[in-house]
Amino acid sequence: MTDMLSTDHQASIERTKLIRAGLRKRHLSENIFKSLGLAAIVVALGFVALLFVDIVRKGAPAFTQSNVHLSVTFDPAIIDVEPAPVRADGQSDADFQAANLKWQRDLAMLNWNKVIEASLRAAAPAGFEIDSKDLLAIAETDARHQVRAQFVADPSLLGKTVEVDVLASANAQNWIKGNIDRSLGDAQQQLSAPARALIDEMVATGAITNGFAWSIFTNVDSRSAPASAGLLGAFVGTLWMMLIVIVLAVPIGVAAAVYLEEFAPKSRLTDLIEVNINNLAAVPSIVFGLLGAAAFINYMHLPISAPLVGGLVLTLMTLPTIIIATRGALLGVSPALRQAALGMGASKTQMVFHHVLPVTFPSILTATILGVAHALGETAPLLLIGMKAFVAAVPATPLDQATALPVQIYLWQGNENRNFFEPRTAAAIMVLLLVMIMLNGVAIYLRSRLEKRA
């Protein structure tokens, strides 16, 4: 009897050891899995943080610009032109406009670079030797247009001296911000030695100061005056495309998903459509660009490089995402809700629009905004419909030629003046990311509000 009890006790101890060993092994596996998952999250967040830090580090300097403070003298010896026309009694609007335009054309024929050169020489230390070409390389090339526009607006400035701030040239800003190695030889520098020395002198005396680069947000792209190039045209073009995508993709995508999920009979044709919609979501974006170029430009003859075409192409890209997300939201609705609505005498249409869709609206809205934000970051399809063309204007309508923020980034990153445009490209990426973050924020806000109402 004693031996049997001892044997059972020993067996119990062995089972306990086996159970504890099994538990230790299971806990060890769970801990390893949790550690791997945590490590994956940390690595992913680390890469994202590294990306954001690198973009901000490179882009932040582009939000400052160097301004040259000049005392501009509108010398009558240089501005040798007739006085501005004054409207005579009985003169028609057309005649006065023609006289005014002729006066402005005469002004445009003058050498306004001489005005800028004289102002820069006045700002230089006494006796500083520098030739005209090197001196004019300090100010941006559009400085003469800025001064001329100021004179056109106020012809009484003739003979007067006024304080004017003009942008420093892109090469001058590279030198001031340290975007170029100062230890390089003269042959490798973008500016001559006298120009570099004068810039340092003007910075020391306060004739050149740094300020916020409002021109990034208020100017359009420019090749002749790169320091004044901005994102306004690309930003408005992006807004037009976003509006077209929302207006077209949301109702079409939601309607298609509702029909397929709630009304369409189950058949091979329906299955084929569903499979193709799922496949379309995985099609490379450049294929949509080829489709848009063939259908909208070559066949329908819509204007090339227009936000309308870009919006239509992005609509095609976004539709599968919205349809799949909407169908997923509809599938998540409890069948009891449908049965209760039908049991109360509601028709199928009333059941869908009065009971099912309101429940799924937060998910549909979130998926739609995220889909639109994803589409706006696409570059490849827009390149194929001509939106990589240089457009120095703000599109007033969706039919005007324009570019978009992703394409502007693509154009700037390929600019030959990399010292200047690399920070500006990073700044444009920051603006694009800010737009997407704002869209995601709107999606989160609307979702939380609608979920509370539901």
Short mmCIF file of C-alpha atoms in Angstrom, two decimals:
data_model
loop_
_atom_site.label_atom_id
_atom_site.label_comp_id
_atom_site.label_asym_id
_atom_site.label_seq_id
_atom_site.Cartn_x
_atom_site.Cartn_y
_atom_site.Cartn_z
CA MET A 1 0.00 0.00 0.00
CA THR A 2 2.80 2.34 0.97
CA ASP A 3 4.60 1.53 -2.30
CA MET A 4 1.48 2.32 -4.35
CA LEU A 5 1.07 5.70 -2.60
CA SER A 6 4.70 6.46 -3.19
CA THR A 7 4.39 5.55 -6.88
CA ASP A 8 1.27 7.76 -7.34
CA HIS A 9 2.99 10.63 -5.59
CA GLN A 10 6.02 10.23 -7.80
CA ALA A 11 3.80 10.15 -10.89
CA SER A 12 2.01 13.28 -9.72
CA ILE A 13 5.33 15.06 -9.29
CA GLU A 14 6.39 14.01 -12.79
CA ARG A 15 3.09 15.28 -14.30
CA THR A 16 3.50 18.55 -12.46
CA LYS A 17 7.01 18.88 -13.83
CA LEU A 18 5.79 18.15 -17.35
CA ILE A 19 2.94 20.65 -17.01
CA ARG A 20 5.28 23.32 -15.65
CA ALA A 21 7.79 22.63 -18.41
CA GLY A 22 5.02 22.92 -20.98
CA LEU A 23 3.81 26.17 -19.45
CA ARG A 24 7.33 27.57 -19.38
CA LYS A 25 7.75 26.66 -23.04
CA ARG A 26 4.42 28.23 -23.95
CA HIS A 27 5.13 31.37 -21.96
CA LEU A 28 8.57 31.57 -23.52
CA SER A 29 7.03 31.30 -27.00
CA GLU A 30 4.48 34.00 -26.16
CA ASN A 31 7.16 36.29 -24.79
CA ILE A 32 9.34 35.75 -27.86
CA PHE A 33 6.36 36.50 -30.13
CA LYS A 34 5.50 39.64 -28.14
CA SER A 35 9.14 40.75 -28.22
CA LEU A 36 9.33 40.23 -31.98
CA GLY A 37 6.11 42.18 -32.49
CA LEU A 38 7.32 45.00 -30.25
CA ALA A 39 10.67 45.02 -32.05
CA ALA A 40 8.89 45.20 -35.41
CA ILE A 41 6.84 48.18 -34.22
CA VAL A 42 9.92 49.93 -32.82
CA VAL A 43 11.86 49.34 -36.05
CA ALA A 44 8.93 50.59 -38.17
CA LEU A 45 8.46 53.68 -36.02
CA GLY A 46 12.20 54.20 -36.06
CA PHE A 47 12.28 54.22 -39.88
CA VAL A 48 9.28 56.57 -40.00
CA ALA A 49 10.88 58.88 -37.43
CA LEU A 50 14.17 58.75 -39.34
CA LEU A 51 12.35 59.67 -42.55
CA PHE A 52 10.51 62.58 -40.94
CA VAL A 53 13.62 63.86 -39.15
CA ASP A 54 15.64 63.71 -42.36
CA ILE A 55 12.94 65.53 -44.35
CA VAL A 56 12.50 68.21 -41.69
CA ARG A 57 16.27 68.63 -41.28
CA LYS A 58 16.70 69.16 -45.01
CA GLY A 59 13.51 71.13 -45.62
CA ALA A 60 13.48 73.54 -42.67
CA PRO A 61 16.22 75.85 -44.11
CA ALA A 62 14.12 76.32 -47.26
CA PHE A 63 11.47 78.15 -45.23
CA THR A 64 13.90 81.01 -44.75
CA GLN A 65 15.16 83.25 -47.51
CA SER A 66 17.82 85.92 -47.78
CA ASN A 67 16.62 89.43 -48.57
CA VAL A 68 18.80 92.21 -49.92
CA HIS A 69 17.89 95.64 -48.54
CA LEU A 70 18.57 98.23 -51.22
CA SER A 71 18.20 101.98 -51.51
CA VAL A 72 16.86 102.14 -55.06
CA THR A 73 17.20 105.44 -56.89
CA PHE A 74 14.91 105.90 -59.86
CA ASP A 75 17.50 107.88 -61.78
CA PRO A 76 15.99 109.94 -64.63
CA ALA A 77 19.21 109.39 -66.57
CA ILE A 78 18.47 105.63 -66.63
CA ILE A 79 14.68 105.80 -66.70
CA ASP A 80 14.59 108.00 -69.78
CA VAL A 81 10.93 107.74 -70.70
CA GLU A 82 7.99 110.00 -71.27
CA PRO A 83 5.86 110.84 -68.23
CA ALA A 84 3.03 108.48 -67.45
CA PRO A 85 -0.05 109.23 -69.55
CA VAL A 86 -2.76 111.25 -67.86
CA ARG A 87 -6.30 110.82 -69.00
CA ALA A 88 -7.42 113.86 -70.97
CA ASP A 89 -10.93 115.22 -71.02
CA GLY A 90 -13.02 113.35 -73.53
CA GLN A 91 -10.43 110.58 -74.00
CA SER A 92 -12.03 107.15 -74.37
CA ASP A 93 -11.15 104.23 -72.17
CA ALA A 94 -9.65 102.37 -75.12
CA ASP A 95 -7.40 105.30 -76.11
CA PHE A 96 -6.21 105.82 -72.54
CA GLN A 97 -5.58 102.10 -72.12
CA ALA A 98 -3.59 102.03 -75.38
CA ALA A 99 -1.48 105.02 -74.31
CA ASN A 100 -0.85 103.45 -70.91
CA LEU A 101 0.17 100.13 -72.47
CA LYS A 102 2.57 101.94 -74.83
CA TRP A 103 4.13 103.72 -71.85
CA GLN A 104 4.55 100.42 -70.03
CA ARG A 105 6.12 98.84 -73.14
CA ASP A 106 8.58 101.74 -73.30
CA LEU A 107 9.42 101.13 -69.64
CA ALA A 108 9.96 97.44 -70.29
CA MET A 109 12.52 98.31 -72.99
CA LEU A 110 14.71 100.15 -70.47
CA ASN A 111 17.67 98.46 -68.83
CA TRP A 112 16.38 98.10 -65.27
CA ASN A 113 19.45 96.04 -64.37
CA LYS A 114 21.32 99.36 -64.28
CA VAL A 115 18.98 100.52 -61.51
CA ILE A 116 19.64 97.32 -59.54
CA GLU A 117 23.39 97.52 -60.21
CA ALA A 118 23.55 101.13 -58.98
CA SER A 119 21.66 100.14 -55.83
CA LEU A 120 23.97 97.21 -55.14
CA ARG A 121 27.06 99.38 -55.65
CA ALA A 122 25.62 101.90 -53.21
CA ALA A 123 25.21 99.09 -50.66
CA ALA A 124 28.80 97.86 -51.16
CA PRO A 125 31.69 99.30 -49.13
CA ALA A 126 33.38 102.32 -50.65
CA GLY A 127 36.00 101.36 -53.23
CA PHE A 128 34.92 97.71 -53.47
CA GLU A 129 35.95 96.43 -56.92
CA ILE A 130 33.50 94.11 -58.66
CA ASP A 131 32.24 93.95 -62.24
CA SER A 132 28.59 94.31 -63.23
CA LYS A 133 27.97 90.62 -63.98
CA ASP A 134 29.28 89.46 -60.62
CA LEU A 135 27.42 92.23 -58.82
CA LEU A 136 24.06 91.43 -60.44
CA ALA A 137 24.53 87.75 -59.52
CA ILE A 138 23.83 88.68 -55.89
CA ALA A 139 20.21 89.74 -56.43
CA GLU A 140 17.59 87.47 -58.00
CA THR A 141 16.93 88.10 -61.68
CA ASP A 142 13.35 89.17 -61.06
CA ALA A 143 14.51 92.13 -58.95
CA ARG A 144 14.38 94.36 -62.04
CA HIS A 145 10.76 93.34 -62.65
CA GLN A 146 9.91 94.10 -59.02
CA VAL A 147 11.44 97.59 -59.21
CA ARG A 148 9.80 98.29 -62.58
CA ALA A 149 6.40 97.22 -61.23
CA GLN A 150 6.89 99.56 -58.30
CA PHE A 151 7.58 102.44 -60.69
CA VAL A 152 4.57 101.58 -62.86
CA ALA A 153 2.38 101.66 -59.77
CA ASP A 154 3.80 105.04 -58.69
CA PRO A 155 5.44 107.08 -61.51
CA SER A 156 6.08 109.93 -59.08
CA LEU A 157 9.06 107.91 -57.79
CA LEU A 158 11.15 109.26 -60.70
CA GLY A 159 14.15 111.01 -59.21
CA LYS A 160 13.48 109.66 -55.72
CA THR A 161 15.28 107.05 -53.61
CA VAL A 162 13.21 104.44 -51.79
CA GLU A 163 14.03 101.41 -49.68
CA VAL A 164 13.29 98.12 -51.48
CA ASP A 165 13.81 94.53 -50.36
CA VAL A 166 14.64 92.08 -53.14
CA LEU A 167 15.40 88.40 -52.98
CA ALA A 168 18.99 87.24 -52.98
CA SER A 169 19.74 84.91 -55.88
CA ALA A 170 19.68 81.13 -55.45
CA ASN A 171 23.48 80.98 -55.68
CA ALA A 172 23.85 83.75 -53.14
CA GLN A 173 21.52 81.92 -50.76
CA ASN A 174 23.54 78.74 -51.22
CA TRP A 175 26.63 80.66 -50.12
CA ILE A 176 24.88 82.38 -47.18
CA LYS A 177 23.18 79.21 -45.86
CA GLY A 178 26.26 77.07 -46.32
CA ASN A 179 24.64 74.78 -48.88
CA ILE A 180 27.92 74.77 -50.78
CA ASP A 181 31.34 73.93 -49.36
CA ARG A 182 33.11 77.21 -48.76
CA SER A 183 36.50 75.54 -48.94
CA LEU A 184 36.09 74.65 -52.62
CA GLY A 185 38.20 76.46 -55.17
CA ASP A 186 36.97 79.36 -57.27
CA ALA A 187 36.44 77.11 -60.28
CA GLN A 188 33.96 74.97 -58.32
CA GLN A 189 32.05 77.83 -56.72
CA GLN A 190 28.82 79.18 -58.17
CA LEU A 191 29.80 82.80 -57.53
CA SER A 192 32.99 84.69 -58.19
CA ALA A 193 35.34 85.53 -55.34
CA PRO A 194 34.41 89.27 -55.32
CA ALA A 195 30.69 88.40 -55.21
CA ARG A 196 31.21 86.00 -52.30
CA ALA A 197 33.28 88.56 -50.43
CA LEU A 198 30.66 91.27 -50.99
CA ILE A 199 27.88 88.96 -49.81
CA ASP A 200 29.75 88.25 -46.58
CA GLU A 201 30.28 91.97 -46.13
CA MET A 202 26.59 92.76 -46.73
CA VAL A 203 25.55 90.03 -44.28
CA ALA A 204 27.89 91.49 -41.67
CA THR A 205 26.53 95.02 -42.16
CA GLY A 206 22.88 93.88 -42.19
CA ALA A 207 22.32 94.74 -45.86
CA ILE A 208 21.35 91.07 -46.32
CA THR A 209 19.13 89.43 -43.70
CA ASN A 210 17.16 86.23 -43.45
CA GLY A 211 13.38 86.09 -43.14
CA PHE A 212 10.52 83.68 -43.57
CA ALA A 213 10.16 82.50 -47.18
CA TRP A 214 6.59 83.53 -47.89
CA SER A 215 7.39 83.17 -51.58
CA ILE A 216 7.11 79.37 -51.26
CA PHE A 217 3.40 79.76 -50.57
CA THR A 218 2.59 82.86 -52.64
CA ASN A 219 4.58 82.34 -55.85
CA VAL A 220 4.34 79.90 -58.71
CA ASP A 221 7.24 77.92 -60.09
CA SER A 222 9.95 79.88 -61.87
CA ARG A 223 12.98 78.85 -63.88
CA SER A 224 14.36 82.32 -64.62
CA ALA A 225 14.23 83.31 -60.93
CA PRO A 226 14.62 80.07 -58.94
CA ALA A 227 14.89 81.84 -55.58
CA SER A 228 11.31 83.07 -56.00
CA ALA A 229 9.91 79.71 -57.12
CA GLY A 230 6.90 78.63 -55.08
CA LEU A 231 4.21 76.01 -54.71
CA LEU A 232 1.07 78.09 -55.21
CA GLY A 233 0.28 76.80 -58.72
CA ALA A 234 0.93 73.17 -57.74
CA PHE A 235 -1.09 73.55 -54.54
CA VAL A 236 -4.14 74.94 -56.35
CA GLY A 237 -3.82 72.25 -59.03
CA THR A 238 -3.81 69.62 -56.27
CA LEU A 239 -6.92 71.17 -54.69
CA TRP A 240 -8.75 71.03 -58.04
CA MET A 241 -7.86 67.35 -58.47
CA MET A 242 -8.88 66.55 -54.90
CA LEU A 243 -12.25 68.23 -55.48
CA ILE A 244 -12.84 66.22 -58.67
CA VAL A 245 -11.89 62.95 -56.96
CA ILE A 246 -14.25 63.59 -54.04
CA VAL A 247 -17.14 64.66 -56.28
CA LEU A 248 -16.82 61.67 -58.63
CA ALA A 249 -15.26 58.81 -56.68
CA VAL A 250 -17.34 58.98 -53.50
CA PRO A 251 -20.87 58.73 -54.95
CA ILE A 252 -19.87 56.27 -57.69
CA GLY A 253 -17.85 54.06 -55.35
CA VAL A 254 -20.44 53.98 -52.58
CA ALA A 255 -23.29 53.39 -55.03
CA ALA A 256 -21.41 50.52 -56.69
CA ALA A 257 -20.60 48.91 -53.34
CA VAL A 258 -24.20 49.21 -52.10
CA TYR A 259 -25.55 47.64 -55.28
CA LEU A 260 -23.06 44.77 -55.28
CA GLU A 261 -23.54 44.01 -51.58
CA GLU A 262 -27.25 44.61 -51.09
CA PHE A 263 -29.06 44.33 -54.42
CA ALA A 264 -26.98 42.43 -57.00
CA PRO A 265 -28.03 38.81 -57.50
CA LYS A 266 -25.37 36.24 -56.77
CA SER A 267 -24.15 35.03 -60.15
CA ARG A 268 -20.97 34.36 -62.08
CA LEU A 269 -21.15 37.85 -63.56
CA THR A 270 -21.28 39.39 -60.09
CA ASP A 271 -18.40 37.21 -58.95
CA LEU A 272 -16.40 38.25 -62.02
CA ILE A 273 -17.02 41.94 -61.28
CA GLU A 274 -16.02 41.52 -57.65
CA VAL A 275 -12.80 39.72 -58.57
CA ASN A 276 -11.88 42.41 -61.10
CA ILE A 277 -12.55 45.20 -58.60
CA ASN A 278 -10.23 43.50 -56.13
CA ASN A 279 -7.61 43.09 -58.86
CA LEU A 280 -7.92 46.75 -59.90
CA ALA A 281 -6.90 47.79 -56.40
CA ALA A 282 -3.55 46.08 -56.96
CA VAL A 283 -2.88 47.50 -60.44
CA PRO A 284 0.23 49.76 -60.53
CA SER A 285 -0.69 53.42 -60.65
CA ILE A 286 1.29 54.01 -63.83
CA VAL A 287 -1.19 51.74 -65.67
CA PHE A 288 -3.98 54.13 -64.71
CA GLY A 289 -1.84 56.92 -66.14
CA LEU A 290 -1.57 55.09 -69.47
CA LEU A 291 -5.32 54.47 -69.43
CA GLY A 292 -6.01 58.14 -68.69
CA ALA A 293 -3.69 59.33 -71.46
CA ALA A 294 -5.36 56.99 -73.98
CA ALA A 295 -8.98 57.54 -72.95
CA PHE A 296 -9.19 61.14 -71.74
CA ILE A 297 -6.53 62.85 -73.87
CA ASN A 298 -6.19 60.83 -77.08
CA TYR A 299 -9.83 59.72 -77.42
CA MET A 300 -11.90 62.35 -75.59
CA HIS A 301 -9.45 65.19 -76.45
CA LEU A 302 -9.53 66.72 -72.99
CA PRO A 303 -6.79 69.33 -72.41
CA ILE A 304 -3.40 67.92 -71.60
CA SER A 305 -1.85 68.75 -68.23
CA ALA A 306 -5.23 69.82 -66.84
CA PRO A 307 -6.43 69.10 -63.28
CA LEU A 308 -9.64 67.69 -64.82
CA VAL A 309 -7.73 64.84 -66.46
CA GLY A 310 -5.60 64.32 -63.36
CA GLY A 311 -8.72 64.18 -61.21
CA LEU A 312 -10.37 61.64 -63.54
CA VAL A 313 -7.29 59.40 -63.49
CA LEU A 314 -7.06 59.57 -59.71
CA THR A 315 -10.79 58.85 -59.52
CA LEU A 316 -10.23 55.59 -61.41
CA MET A 317 -7.44 54.75 -58.97
CA THR A 318 -9.52 55.53 -55.90
CA LEU A 319 -12.73 53.78 -56.94
CA PRO A 320 -11.59 50.19 -56.10
CA THR A 321 -10.40 51.32 -52.66
CA ILE A 322 -13.74 53.00 -51.87
CA ILE A 323 -15.79 50.08 -53.20
CA ILE A 324 -13.82 47.49 -51.21
CA ALA A 325 -13.90 49.57 -48.02
CA THR A 326 -17.62 50.27 -48.35
CA ARG A 327 -18.42 46.61 -48.96
CA GLY A 328 -16.36 45.67 -45.93
CA ALA A 329 -18.30 48.15 -43.82
CA LEU A 330 -21.64 46.82 -45.13
CA LEU A 331 -20.57 43.24 -44.34
CA GLY A 332 -19.85 44.29 -40.78
CA VAL A 333 -23.46 45.32 -40.15
CA SER A 334 -25.38 42.79 -38.10
CA PRO A 335 -27.99 40.81 -40.12
CA ALA A 336 -30.39 41.36 -37.20
CA LEU A 337 -30.55 45.06 -38.10
CA ARG A 338 -31.61 44.24 -41.65
CA GLN A 339 -34.12 41.65 -40.47
CA ALA A 340 -35.58 44.05 -37.91
CA ALA A 341 -36.00 46.78 -40.52
CA LEU A 342 -37.62 44.41 -43.01
CA GLY A 343 -39.78 42.97 -40.23
CA MET A 344 -41.10 46.45 -39.46
CA GLY A 345 -42.32 46.73 -43.03
CA ALA A 346 -39.45 48.72 -44.56
CA SER A 347 -38.61 48.10 -48.19
CA LYS A 348 -35.13 46.92 -49.10
CA THR A 349 -34.18 50.40 -50.29
CA GLN A 350 -35.47 51.94 -47.05
CA MET A 351 -33.62 49.30 -45.07
CA VAL A 352 -30.34 50.13 -46.83
CA PHE A 353 -30.56 53.92 -46.81
CA HIS A 354 -32.36 54.45 -43.49
CA HIS A 355 -30.75 51.78 -41.32
CA VAL A 356 -27.63 50.19 -42.82
CA LEU A 357 -25.79 53.10 -44.46
CA PRO A 358 -26.03 55.43 -41.41
CA VAL A 359 -24.29 52.76 -39.33
CA THR A 360 -21.50 52.31 -41.87
CA PHE A 361 -21.09 55.98 -42.74
CA PRO A 362 -18.11 56.61 -40.37
CA SER A 363 -16.13 53.71 -41.86
CA ILE A 364 -17.02 54.70 -45.42
CA LEU A 365 -16.04 58.32 -44.81
CA THR A 366 -12.73 57.36 -43.22
CA ALA A 367 -11.85 54.97 -46.05
CA THR A 368 -12.81 57.58 -48.63
CA ILE A 369 -10.64 60.33 -47.16
CA LEU A 370 -7.70 57.98 -46.74
CA GLY A 371 -8.15 56.79 -50.33
CA VAL A 372 -8.20 60.37 -51.60
CA ALA A 373 -5.11 61.25 -49.55
CA HIS A 374 -3.30 58.22 -50.95
CA ALA A 375 -4.25 59.14 -54.51
CA LEU A 376 -3.04 62.73 -54.10
CA GLY A 377 0.44 61.43 -53.31
CA GLU A 378 0.69 59.61 -56.63
CA THR A 379 3.13 60.94 -59.19
CA ALA A 380 3.49 58.34 -61.94
CA PRO A 381 -0.02 58.61 -63.49
CA LEU A 382 0.20 62.42 -63.51
CA LEU A 383 3.49 62.33 -65.41
CA LEU A 384 1.86 60.37 -68.22
CA ILE A 385 -0.92 62.91 -68.74
CA GLY A 386 1.50 65.81 -69.18
CA MET A 387 1.36 67.34 -65.71
CA LYS A 388 5.16 67.41 -65.54
CA ALA A 389 5.13 70.36 -67.95
CA PHE A 390 6.49 73.62 -66.59
CA VAL A 391 3.46 75.77 -65.72
CA ALA A 392 4.11 79.19 -64.18
CA ALA A 393 0.48 80.10 -63.50
CA VAL A 394 -2.26 79.42 -61.01
CA PRO A 395 -5.06 77.35 -62.61
CA ALA A 396 -8.33 79.28 -62.40
CA THR A 397 -10.43 76.35 -63.65
CA PRO A 398 -9.96 72.56 -63.85
CA LEU A 399 -9.39 72.97 -67.60
CA ASP A 400 -6.34 75.23 -67.22
CA GLN A 401 -2.87 73.78 -67.45
CA ALA A 402 -1.41 73.03 -64.05
CA THR A 403 0.84 70.77 -62.10
CA ALA A 404 0.44 69.07 -58.73
CA LEU A 405 2.45 68.89 -55.53
CA PRO A 406 3.92 65.39 -56.15
CA VAL A 407 4.91 66.39 -59.68
CA GLN A 408 6.41 69.67 -58.45
CA ILE A 409 8.53 67.64 -56.03
CA TYR A 410 9.60 65.42 -58.93
CA LEU A 411 10.55 68.46 -61.03
CA TRP A 412 12.48 70.20 -58.28
CA GLN A 413 14.45 67.14 -57.27
CA GLY A 414 15.78 66.94 -60.84
CA ASN A 415 16.83 70.59 -61.01
CA GLU A 416 20.48 71.09 -61.86
CA ASN A 417 20.99 73.55 -58.99
CA ARG A 418 20.81 70.77 -56.40
CA ASN A 419 22.40 72.85 -53.65
CA PHE A 420 19.39 75.16 -53.72
CA PHE A 421 16.56 72.83 -54.74
CA GLU A 422 17.34 69.87 -52.48
CA PRO A 423 16.15 71.77 -49.38
CA ARG A 424 13.26 73.23 -51.36
CA THR A 425 12.24 69.72 -52.49
CA ALA A 426 12.22 68.57 -48.87
CA ALA A 427 10.13 71.63 -47.99
CA ALA A 428 7.61 70.70 -50.70
CA ILE A 429 7.47 67.16 -49.28
CA MET A 430 6.73 68.66 -45.87
CA VAL A 431 3.84 70.65 -47.36
CA LEU A 432 2.47 67.55 -49.10
CA LEU A 433 2.75 65.50 -45.90
CA LEU A 434 1.02 68.30 -44.00
CA VAL A 435 -1.90 68.19 -46.45
CA MET A 436 -2.18 64.41 -46.03
CA ILE A 437 -1.93 64.63 -42.24
CA MET A 438 -4.68 67.24 -42.25
CA LEU A 439 -6.88 64.97 -44.37
CA ASN A 440 -6.23 62.07 -41.98
CA GLY A 441 -7.03 64.36 -39.05
CA VAL A 442 -10.31 65.33 -40.68
CA ALA A 443 -11.10 61.63 -41.21
CA ILE A 444 -10.40 60.80 -37.56
CA TYR A 445 -12.45 63.77 -36.32
CA LEU A 446 -15.46 63.04 -38.53
CA ARG A 447 -15.34 59.35 -37.67
CA SER A 448 -15.39 60.02 -33.93
CA ARG A 449 -18.23 62.53 -34.30
CA LEU A 450 -20.33 60.23 -36.46
CA GLU A 451 -19.70 57.22 -34.22
CA LYS A 452 -20.97 59.20 -31.23
CA ARG A 453 -24.13 60.10 -33.15
CA ALA A 454 -24.61 56.50 -34.21
#
